[in-house]
Each structure stands twice: as structure tokens, then as C-alpha cells.
Short mmCIF file of C-alpha atoms and ligand atoms in Angstrom, two decimals:
data_model
loop_
_atom_site.label_atom_id
_atom_site.label_comp_id
_atom_site.label_asym_id
_atom_site.label_seq_id
_atom_site.Cartn_x
_atom_site.Cartn_y
_atom_site.Cartn_z
CA UNK A 6 23.02 -16.67 21.47
CA UNK A 7 19.59 -17.45 22.82
CA UNK A 8 16.77 -17.25 20.30
CA UNK A 9 13.62 -15.41 21.16
CA UNK A 10 10.45 -17.01 19.83
CA UNK A 11 7.53 -14.87 18.76
CA UNK A 12 8.93 -11.54 19.86
CA UNK A 13 11.29 -10.00 22.33
CA UNK A 14 12.51 -12.02 25.29
CA UNK A 15 12.82 -9.25 27.84
CA UNK A 16 15.30 -11.17 29.97
CA UNK A 17 17.85 -10.84 27.14
CA UNK A 18 19.77 -7.59 27.25
CA UNK A 19 21.60 -5.82 24.47
CA UNK A 20 24.84 -6.86 26.16
CA UNK A 21 23.78 -10.50 25.86
CA UNK A 22 23.07 -10.01 22.22
CA UNK A 23 26.41 -8.37 21.55
CA UNK A 24 28.11 -11.49 22.83
CA UNK A 25 26.39 -13.46 20.05
CA UNK A 26 27.88 -13.16 16.58
CA UNK A 27 25.02 -10.91 15.39
CA UNK A 28 25.27 -12.19 11.84
CA UNK A 29 22.96 -14.33 9.76
CA UNK A 30 22.74 -15.19 6.07
CA UNK A 31 19.41 -16.06 4.44
CA UNK A 32 18.23 -17.06 0.97
CA UNK A 33 14.76 -16.28 -0.35
CA UNK A 34 13.30 -16.97 -3.76
CA UNK A 35 11.38 -14.60 -5.93
CA UNK A 36 7.72 -15.21 -6.66
CA UNK A 37 5.30 -14.44 -9.45
CA UNK A 38 1.71 -13.57 -8.66
CA UNK A 39 -1.06 -15.53 -10.37
CA UNK A 40 -3.63 -13.18 -8.81
CA UNK A 41 -1.94 -9.81 -8.51
CA UNK A 42 -1.50 -7.34 -5.67
CA UNK A 43 -1.72 -3.68 -6.71
CA UNK A 44 -2.94 -1.14 -4.14
CA UNK A 45 -2.48 -0.58 -0.42
CA UNK A 46 -4.92 -0.53 2.48
CA UNK A 47 -2.47 1.24 4.83
CA UNK A 48 0.65 2.64 3.14
CA UNK A 49 2.41 3.16 6.50
CA UNK A 50 2.14 -0.50 7.51
CA UNK A 51 2.25 -1.60 3.87
CA UNK A 52 -0.88 -3.72 4.09
CA UNK A 53 -2.40 -4.63 0.71
CA UNK A 54 -5.91 -3.58 -0.32
CA UNK A 55 -6.63 -7.10 -1.63
CA UNK A 56 -5.26 -10.61 -1.21
CA UNK A 57 -3.04 -12.24 -3.84
CA UNK A 58 -1.84 -15.71 -4.86
CA UNK A 59 1.65 -16.54 -6.15
CA UNK A 60 4.10 -19.28 -6.93
CA UNK A 61 7.64 -19.16 -5.55
CA UNK A 62 10.39 -19.52 -8.18
CA UNK A 63 13.35 -21.79 -7.61
CA UNK A 64 15.63 -20.22 -10.24
CA UNK A 65 15.50 -16.62 -8.96
CA UNK A 66 17.00 -16.06 -5.51
CA UNK A 67 18.44 -13.35 -3.28
CA UNK A 68 21.08 -14.07 -0.65
CA UNK A 69 21.41 -11.54 2.16
CA UNK A 70 23.91 -11.27 4.98
CA UNK A 71 23.05 -9.02 7.94
CA UNK A 72 25.66 -8.15 10.58
CA UNK A 73 24.75 -5.87 13.45
CA UNK A 74 27.98 -4.08 14.31
CA UNK A 75 28.69 -1.77 17.29
CA UNK A 76 31.29 0.12 15.23
CA UNK A 77 28.76 1.38 12.66
CA UNK A 78 27.26 4.89 12.89
CA UNK A 79 24.58 4.12 10.29
CA UNK A 80 23.17 1.16 8.39
CA UNK A 81 25.08 0.21 5.24
CA UNK A 82 23.56 -1.57 2.26
CA UNK A 83 25.35 -3.16 -0.69
CA UNK A 84 23.42 -4.78 -3.54
CA UNK A 85 25.52 -6.95 -5.85
CA UNK A 86 28.67 -5.39 -4.33
CA UNK A 87 27.57 -1.82 -5.06
CA UNK A 88 26.63 0.69 -2.31
CA UNK A 89 22.92 1.60 -2.43
CA UNK A 90 20.74 4.01 -0.40
CA UNK A 91 19.80 2.18 2.80
CA UNK A 92 16.47 3.90 3.58
CA UNK A 93 14.05 1.04 2.77
CA UNK A 94 16.44 -1.48 4.31
CA UNK A 95 16.81 0.69 7.43
CA UNK A 96 13.04 1.01 7.80
CA UNK A 97 12.77 -2.80 8.03
CA UNK A 98 15.81 -3.00 10.33
CA UNK A 99 14.07 -0.45 12.60
CA UNK A 100 11.13 -2.84 13.01
CA UNK A 101 13.54 -5.70 13.83
CA UNK A 102 15.52 -3.50 16.24
CA UNK A 103 12.38 -2.48 18.09
CA UNK A 104 11.19 -6.12 18.35
CA UNK A 105 14.62 -7.30 19.56
CA UNK A 106 15.41 -4.33 21.84
CA UNK A 107 18.55 -3.59 19.85
CA UNK A 108 20.01 -0.22 18.90
CA UNK A 109 22.98 -1.32 16.78
CA UNK A 110 23.32 -0.47 13.10
CA UNK A 111 23.84 -3.18 10.53
CA UNK A 112 25.89 -3.99 7.48
CA UNK A 113 23.64 -5.58 4.83
CA UNK A 114 24.99 -7.32 1.73
CA UNK A 115 22.64 -8.77 -0.87
CA UNK A 116 23.20 -10.56 -4.13
CA UNK A 117 20.61 -11.45 -6.73
CA UNK A 118 21.23 -14.30 -9.16
CA UNK A 119 19.02 -12.41 -11.68
CA UNK A 120 18.76 -8.79 -12.95
CA UNK A 121 17.76 -6.50 -10.06
CA UNK A 122 14.64 -4.23 -10.26
CA UNK A 123 13.55 -5.34 -13.72
CA UNK A 124 10.14 -6.82 -12.96
CA UNK A 125 11.54 -10.11 -11.69
CA UNK A 126 10.36 -9.41 -8.14
CA UNK A 127 13.73 -8.63 -6.61
CA UNK A 128 11.97 -6.74 -3.81
CA UNK A 129 10.00 -9.91 -2.98
CA UNK A 130 13.05 -12.14 -2.59
CA UNK A 131 15.14 -9.25 -1.25
CA UNK A 132 12.87 -8.26 1.63
CA UNK A 133 12.03 -11.87 2.51
CA UNK A 134 15.77 -12.67 2.75
CA UNK A 135 16.38 -9.43 4.70
CA UNK A 136 13.54 -10.16 7.15
CA UNK A 137 14.86 -13.65 7.89
CA UNK A 138 18.55 -12.70 8.10
CA UNK A 139 17.95 -9.53 10.15
CA UNK A 140 15.54 -11.17 12.60
CA UNK A 141 17.94 -14.08 13.18
CA UNK A 142 21.00 -11.83 13.45
CA UNK A 143 19.10 -9.82 16.08
CA UNK A 144 18.37 -12.97 18.06
CA UNK A 145 14.70 -13.34 17.12
CA UNK A 146 13.26 -16.67 15.93
CA UNK A 147 9.97 -15.64 14.38
CA UNK A 148 7.28 -18.07 13.31
CA UNK A 149 6.76 -18.21 9.52
CA UNK A 150 3.61 -16.09 9.94
CA UNK A 151 5.47 -13.46 12.00
CA UNK A 152 8.25 -13.47 9.43
CA UNK A 153 5.69 -12.92 6.68
CA UNK A 154 4.22 -9.93 8.57
CA UNK A 155 7.74 -8.53 8.98
CA UNK A 156 8.70 -9.08 5.32
CA UNK A 157 5.46 -7.33 4.26
CA UNK A 158 6.66 -4.15 5.95
CA UNK A 159 9.51 -4.09 3.41
CA UNK A 160 7.48 -5.11 0.36
CA UNK A 161 3.99 -6.58 0.02
CA UNK A 162 5.07 -9.34 -2.34
CA UNK A 163 7.93 -10.28 0.03
CA UNK A 164 5.37 -11.62 2.53
CA UNK A 165 4.69 -14.40 -0.03
CA UNK A 166 8.38 -15.25 -0.63
CA UNK A 167 8.65 -16.45 2.98
CA UNK A 168 6.87 -19.60 1.75
CA UNK A 169 7.54 -22.11 -1.02
CA UNK A 170 5.23 -23.57 -3.67
CA UNK A 171 1.73 -22.07 -4.06
CA UNK A 172 1.14 -19.19 -1.64
CA UNK A 173 -1.80 -16.97 -0.68
CA UNK A 174 -1.45 -13.51 0.87
CA UNK A 175 -4.34 -12.34 3.07
CA UNK A 176 -5.18 -8.65 2.94
CA UNK A 177 -6.37 -8.66 6.57
CA UNK A 178 -8.59 -6.09 8.23
CA UNK A 179 -6.83 -5.32 11.54
CA UNK A 180 -5.44 -1.81 12.03
CA UNK A 181 -2.28 -3.43 13.45
CA UNK A 182 -1.58 -5.23 10.17
CA UNK A 183 -0.96 -8.44 12.11
CA UNK A 184 -3.57 -10.38 10.12
CA UNK A 185 -2.00 -9.34 6.83
CA UNK A 186 0.31 -12.28 6.11
CA UNK A 187 0.87 -15.06 3.59
CA UNK A 188 0.63 -18.81 3.99
CA UNK A 189 1.27 -21.84 1.83
CA UNK A 190 -1.67 -23.22 -0.13
CA UNK A 191 0.15 -26.25 -1.57
CA UNK A 192 3.78 -27.44 -1.64
CA UNK A 193 5.30 -27.19 -5.11
CA UNK A 194 6.09 -30.94 -5.09
CA UNK A 195 2.35 -31.69 -4.86
CA UNK A 196 1.70 -30.11 -8.26
CA UNK A 197 4.90 -29.38 -10.21
CA UNK A 198 4.71 -26.37 -12.51
CA UNK A 199 7.33 -24.62 -14.63
CA UNK A 200 7.71 -20.92 -15.21
CA UNK A 201 9.63 -19.85 -18.31
CA UNK A 202 10.98 -16.34 -17.80
CA UNK A 203 11.56 -14.35 -20.99
CA UNK A 204 13.75 -11.32 -20.26
CA UNK A 205 13.21 -8.52 -22.77
CA UNK A 206 15.02 -5.72 -20.92
CA UNK A 207 17.51 -6.25 -18.09
CA UNK A 208 17.64 -2.54 -17.06
CA UNK A 209 15.76 -1.29 -13.94
CA UNK A 210 12.15 -0.28 -14.45
CA UNK A 211 11.31 3.45 -14.68
CA UNK A 212 8.54 3.56 -12.02
CA UNK A 213 8.66 1.45 -8.86
CA UNK A 214 5.68 -0.71 -7.89
CA UNK A 215 5.23 1.30 -4.69
CA UNK A 216 4.88 4.62 -6.53
CA UNK A 217 2.90 3.08 -9.38
CA UNK A 218 0.24 1.45 -7.24
CA UNK A 219 -0.31 4.59 -5.16
CA UNK A 220 -0.90 6.45 -8.43
CA UNK A 221 -3.35 3.81 -9.74
CA UNK A 222 -5.45 3.93 -6.56
CA UNK A 223 -5.95 7.68 -6.86
CA UNK A 224 -6.17 8.19 -10.62
CA UNK A 225 -7.34 5.07 -12.49
CA UNK A 226 -11.12 4.94 -13.07
CA UNK A 227 -10.75 1.13 -13.08
CA UNK A 228 -9.45 0.90 -9.48
CA UNK A 229 -12.92 0.36 -7.89
CA UNK A 230 -13.52 -2.54 -10.32
CA UNK A 231 -10.12 -3.98 -9.43
CA UNK A 232 -11.06 -4.04 -5.74
CA UNK A 233 -14.57 -5.40 -6.41
CA UNK A 234 -13.41 -8.39 -8.45
CA UNK A 235 -10.47 -9.47 -6.27
CA UNK A 236 -12.32 -11.95 -4.05
CA UNK A 237 -13.83 -13.74 -7.04
CA UNK A 238 -10.39 -14.04 -8.67
CA UNK A 239 -8.87 -15.38 -5.46
CA UNK A 240 -11.67 -17.95 -5.00
CA UNK A 241 -11.31 -19.22 -8.57
CA UNK A 242 -7.51 -19.46 -8.34
CA UNK A 243 -7.61 -21.19 -4.96
CA UNK A 244 -10.04 -23.74 -6.40
CA UNK A 245 -7.89 -24.27 -9.51
CA UNK A 246 -4.89 -25.02 -7.28
CA UNK A 247 -6.85 -27.37 -5.01
CA UNK A 248 -8.24 -29.24 -8.02
CA UNK A 249 -4.93 -29.15 -9.99
CA UNK A 250 -6.86 -27.53 -12.85
CA UNK A 251 -4.07 -26.09 -15.03
CA UNK A 252 -6.35 -24.55 -17.64
CA UNK A 253 -8.30 -22.51 -15.07
CA UNK A 254 -5.05 -21.55 -13.32
CA UNK A 255 -3.64 -20.29 -16.63
CA UNK A 256 -6.76 -18.48 -17.81
CA UNK A 257 -7.19 -16.75 -14.45
CA UNK A 258 -3.50 -15.80 -14.29
CA UNK A 259 -3.72 -14.17 -17.74
CA UNK A 260 -6.93 -12.39 -16.77
CA UNK A 261 -5.44 -11.01 -13.54
CA UNK A 262 -2.32 -9.90 -15.45
CA UNK A 263 -4.31 -8.12 -18.16
CA UNK A 264 -6.61 -6.53 -15.57
CA UNK A 265 -3.54 -5.26 -13.70
CA UNK A 266 -2.06 -3.78 -16.86
CA UNK A 267 -5.41 -2.15 -17.75
CA UNK A 268 -5.21 -0.46 -14.36
CA UNK A 269 -1.62 0.60 -15.03
CA UNK A 270 -2.40 1.91 -18.54
CA UNK A 271 -5.27 4.03 -17.18
CA UNK A 272 -3.20 5.53 -14.35
CA UNK A 273 -2.11 9.17 -14.74
CA UNK A 274 0.69 9.47 -15.68
CA UNK A 275 0.27 6.16 -17.52
CA UNK A 276 2.34 3.17 -16.44
CA UNK A 277 3.40 1.44 -19.64
CA UNK A 278 5.76 -1.32 -18.59
CA UNK A 279 5.61 -3.33 -21.84
CA UNK A 280 7.97 -3.06 -24.79
CA UNK A 281 7.70 -4.59 -28.26
CA UNK A 282 9.36 -7.81 -27.07
CA UNK A 283 6.82 -8.11 -24.23
CA UNK A 284 3.95 -7.88 -26.70
CA UNK A 285 5.56 -10.31 -29.15
CA UNK A 286 6.15 -12.86 -26.37
CA UNK A 287 2.52 -12.59 -25.19
CA UNK A 288 1.24 -13.25 -28.72
CA UNK A 289 3.65 -16.16 -29.09
CA UNK A 290 2.31 -17.78 -25.90
CA UNK A 291 -1.28 -17.44 -27.18
CA UNK A 292 -0.23 -18.96 -30.51
CA UNK A 293 1.57 -21.84 -28.77
CA UNK A 294 -1.72 -22.76 -27.12
CA UNK A 295 -3.50 -22.68 -30.46
CA UNK A 296 -0.78 -25.00 -31.77
CA UNK A 297 -1.36 -27.45 -28.91
CA UNK A 298 1.38 -26.45 -26.41
CA UNK A 299 -0.46 -25.40 -23.23
CA UNK A 300 1.15 -22.26 -21.78
CA UNK A 301 -0.20 -19.04 -20.26
CA UNK A 302 1.56 -15.71 -19.72
CA UNK A 303 1.78 -13.34 -16.80
CA UNK A 304 3.66 -10.03 -16.43
CA UNK A 305 4.40 -7.86 -13.38
CA UNK A 306 5.48 -4.21 -13.15
CA UNK A 307 8.10 -4.63 -15.82
CA UNK A 308 8.62 -5.83 -19.41
CA UNK A 309 9.46 -9.50 -18.72
CA UNK A 310 7.02 -12.24 -19.71
CA UNK A 311 6.64 -15.35 -17.61
CA UNK A 312 4.99 -18.37 -19.22
CA UNK A 313 3.34 -20.97 -17.00
CA UNK A 314 3.45 -24.54 -18.29
CA UNK A 315 3.82 -28.19 -17.32
CA UNK A 316 7.44 -29.20 -16.54
CA UNK A 317 7.52 -31.58 -19.53
CA UNK A 318 6.69 -28.67 -21.88
CA UNK A 319 9.17 -26.18 -20.39
CA UNK A 320 12.07 -26.70 -22.79
CA UNK A 321 9.79 -26.45 -25.85
CA UNK A 322 8.18 -23.25 -24.49
CA UNK A 323 11.65 -21.83 -23.67
CA UNK A 324 12.92 -22.57 -27.19
CA UNK A 325 9.87 -20.86 -28.72
CA UNK A 326 10.13 -17.78 -26.49
CA UNK A 327 13.90 -17.59 -26.98
CA UNK A 328 13.26 -17.19 -30.73
CA UNK A 329 10.85 -14.25 -30.30
CA UNK A 330 12.36 -10.93 -31.52
CA UNK A 331 13.15 -8.75 -28.50
CA UNK A 332 13.56 -11.65 -26.06
CA UNK A 333 17.16 -11.44 -24.86
CA UNK A 334 17.38 -14.28 -22.39
CA UNK A 335 15.18 -17.15 -21.26
CA UNK A 336 15.27 -19.00 -17.96
CA UNK A 337 13.28 -21.99 -16.82
CA UNK A 338 12.24 -22.19 -13.20
CA UNK A 339 10.61 -24.91 -11.16
CA UNK A 340 8.67 -23.98 -8.04
CA UNK A 341 10.95 -22.96 -5.21
CA UNK A 342 11.29 -23.48 -1.46
CA UNK A 343 10.55 -21.28 1.54
CA UNK A 344 13.06 -18.66 2.70
CA UNK A 345 15.80 -20.34 4.71
CA UNK A 346 19.12 -19.70 6.43
CA UNK A 347 22.29 -20.58 4.51
CA UNK A 348 25.95 -20.84 5.51
CA UNK A 349 27.25 -18.40 2.94
CA UNK A 350 26.20 -16.22 0.04
CA UNK A 351 26.12 -17.36 -3.58
CA UNK A 352 27.83 -15.10 -6.16
CA UNK A 353 25.78 -12.37 -7.87
CA UNK A 354 24.35 -12.68 -11.40
CA UNK A 355 27.34 -12.05 -13.71
CA UNK A 356 25.47 -9.24 -15.57
CA UNK A 357 24.64 -7.32 -12.37
CA UNK A 358 26.90 -4.31 -11.73
C1 DP6 B 22 2.95 -6.18 -9.97
O1 DP6 B 22 5.43 -5.95 -3.58
O2 DP6 B 22 6.93 -4.68 -5.19
O3 DP6 B 22 4.50 -7.55 -8.79
O4 DP6 B 22 4.64 -3.51 -1.44
O5 DP6 B 22 5.13 -1.38 -2.64
O6 DP6 B 22 6.97 -3.04 -2.29
P1 DP6 B 22 5.48 -2.83 -2.49
O7 DP6 B 22 5.13 -3.48 -3.91
P2 DP6 B 22 5.58 -4.84 -4.55
O8 DP6 B 22 4.47 -4.97 -5.70
C2 DP6 B 22 4.32 -6.11 -6.47
C3 DP6 B 22 3.38 -5.81 -7.57
C4 DP6 B 22 3.28 -6.86 -8.65
C5 DP6 B 22 2.15 -7.84 -8.36
C6 DP6 B 22 2.41 -8.88 -7.30
O9 DP6 B 22 3.56 -9.31 -7.10
O10 DP6 B 22 1.40 -9.29 -6.67
#
């Protein structure tokens, strides 16, 4: 099948495409934001109100197979071998179909090698893998920037998972959303970092990020302050990464995390994602620093705690967090690669249904 670069090649008809195999499998890695995204500029195009900066995580990945199939009457979506509502998946497939001039429905199978929807950014890796697999299956070969714009339509954080290492998402200002994309700031190999993930609760979170952030924007009195301070946070984090300044990176990541959770706590109804294990793990990370083991925490819209540290300290930090009451599982991740095509899917996380 011919690949269409940067959009639809109008000389390619649907009949041409049907003769291709219409299937692609992609792998994308989750990411954790160091400067957080919380709030939308345009909910319809899913553009963020502010930029954000993240690191891509090698240990947490989603594999997704997309097959456009003339025999299907509707899109089908399976996550970890279980049928799921296809509406968010279909919305992204609609964008791909309109870019590729395709009307076929698709069968989508995804597996996560980590607990789904528990604050480990499964929507980031999931929509990045879906964007790459669906666009390739439909015969499109998008540039990384175009892929990031497409992945953003599924989930804001997914725009960042298109890239590996240290990544910045630009909020953009265009009504089209086309300048709202991520790009790599630094390859992970240029400044290795470890992320120790302490899982305190593997069950799905009660309020999705999408619903939560819409609520914060309309009800938290802190939202204007969140918007006002974003550029300063981004500048400081960008500089910390350029200068390989781990202490500033860590302090700013903790500040952005705590500012995000202040926003969540002051949303009506309140978004309280933490549990006792979350709190205990945060205090343990602070104490580790006092004891001379440099680590900093960050937490997304869920109860898991991620500790940032140097690779040589990762096993000590993991052992300490593993001993915290309420921490059920600990994983160590290096920085991960960009989303890429793979030959076949890896098996799902054994604990996933
Ligand atoms: C707390 O990207 O999941 O993880 O765009 O509505 O799908 P939608 O939201 P999503 O939100 C992520 C929020 C966060 C912070 C971050 O990753 O920047």
C-alpha cells in the first residue's frame, strides 16, 4: 500500500486502500508530566490551556493493533481482551478516516503492560499507540508533529507520548489546534533518569482527567493562578533540563504536582485522588532526601506516587518505597523511546482483566 505523507493523497482511492492489508500494530510508552497539564483551551479540539513537560517511561507501554475491515458495521474496541465502549476510540478513528478518505470501521485491540486507568497515564500511551497504528493502517504516514496533533485529539497527554525522553507540549494559539503539539526537548540517553513507580491502588480512578479538569476550570478559585504561573514553571523546567540540573528539576516537579493537587482539592465536587499510601510514600520521599538519597515525587490524577531519581539510586529508592505501608507494588522505569510500529502485540499485564 502506498503511504501518504502529511495528509491525504487524493490520487489514492478507497479501493486502493482496501487492497492493502489495512492493519498496523504500534507501541507507545506512558509518560509522567514534570510540569502538569490540567485545563483545556478548546474542549472540542482538546487543546490544552497551558503547555506541559514530561518524561516518557520505558517500563509502561501500550500495544495497539488497528484493522480496518469492510465486514464491520461499527468500530470494535477491546482493552486487555475485554470489550470496552468504543466512543473515544471511534472519535479518533473518525479524524483518521477523514484524513485518509476512508469510510471503513475498525477492530482495535489494545494491551497495557500495567494497570489500566489508575493514574499511570494509560490514556497517554493508549491514544499515542492508537494514533500511530490507525494512521498507518489507513495508509497515512504522518510526520511526528502531525502524529502528535492527532494523538492530542484522543488525549492531551498522548501528544507527548509520541516522543521519547524529555518532551514539551505547546499549548498553541491557533483556532485549528494545529500548533498544539509536543516535541522532544532532549533524548533520554543524553541525561538518564529513573522513575520509581509506587502503586498504591490498582483499581480504576473514580473521576477521569477529562471530567476532572473541566470541573477545576469552572469551580476552583485557584484556576486563574494555575494559568498565570504556567509559563514560569515551563521556563524553569526547560532550563533545568538543558542544564542537567536535577535538583531544580525535582523541586519544580514537586511544586507543579502539589499545585495541581491544590487545584483538584479546591474543585467542586472535590477531586481527592490520594489515599493513605499515597501520603505515606510522599513523606518517605521527602525523608529520603533528608537522609541523603536525592529523590522527588510527582503524582497525576490517581493515587500512585512516582519518584524521580538518578539511575544509580533507583534500586535503593524502590526498596524504601516498597516498604511503605499501603504501597502494593513498585516498578522502576528508565526513560522510554518514541511511539513506534511493532510486528506483534506483547501480552497484557497479568493482573489486568
Ligand atoms: C494529571 O491527558 O488524561 O496526568 O486530554 O482529557 O484525555 P485528556 O486528559 P489527560 O490528562 C492528564 C492529566 C495529568 C497531567 C499530565 O499528564 O500533564
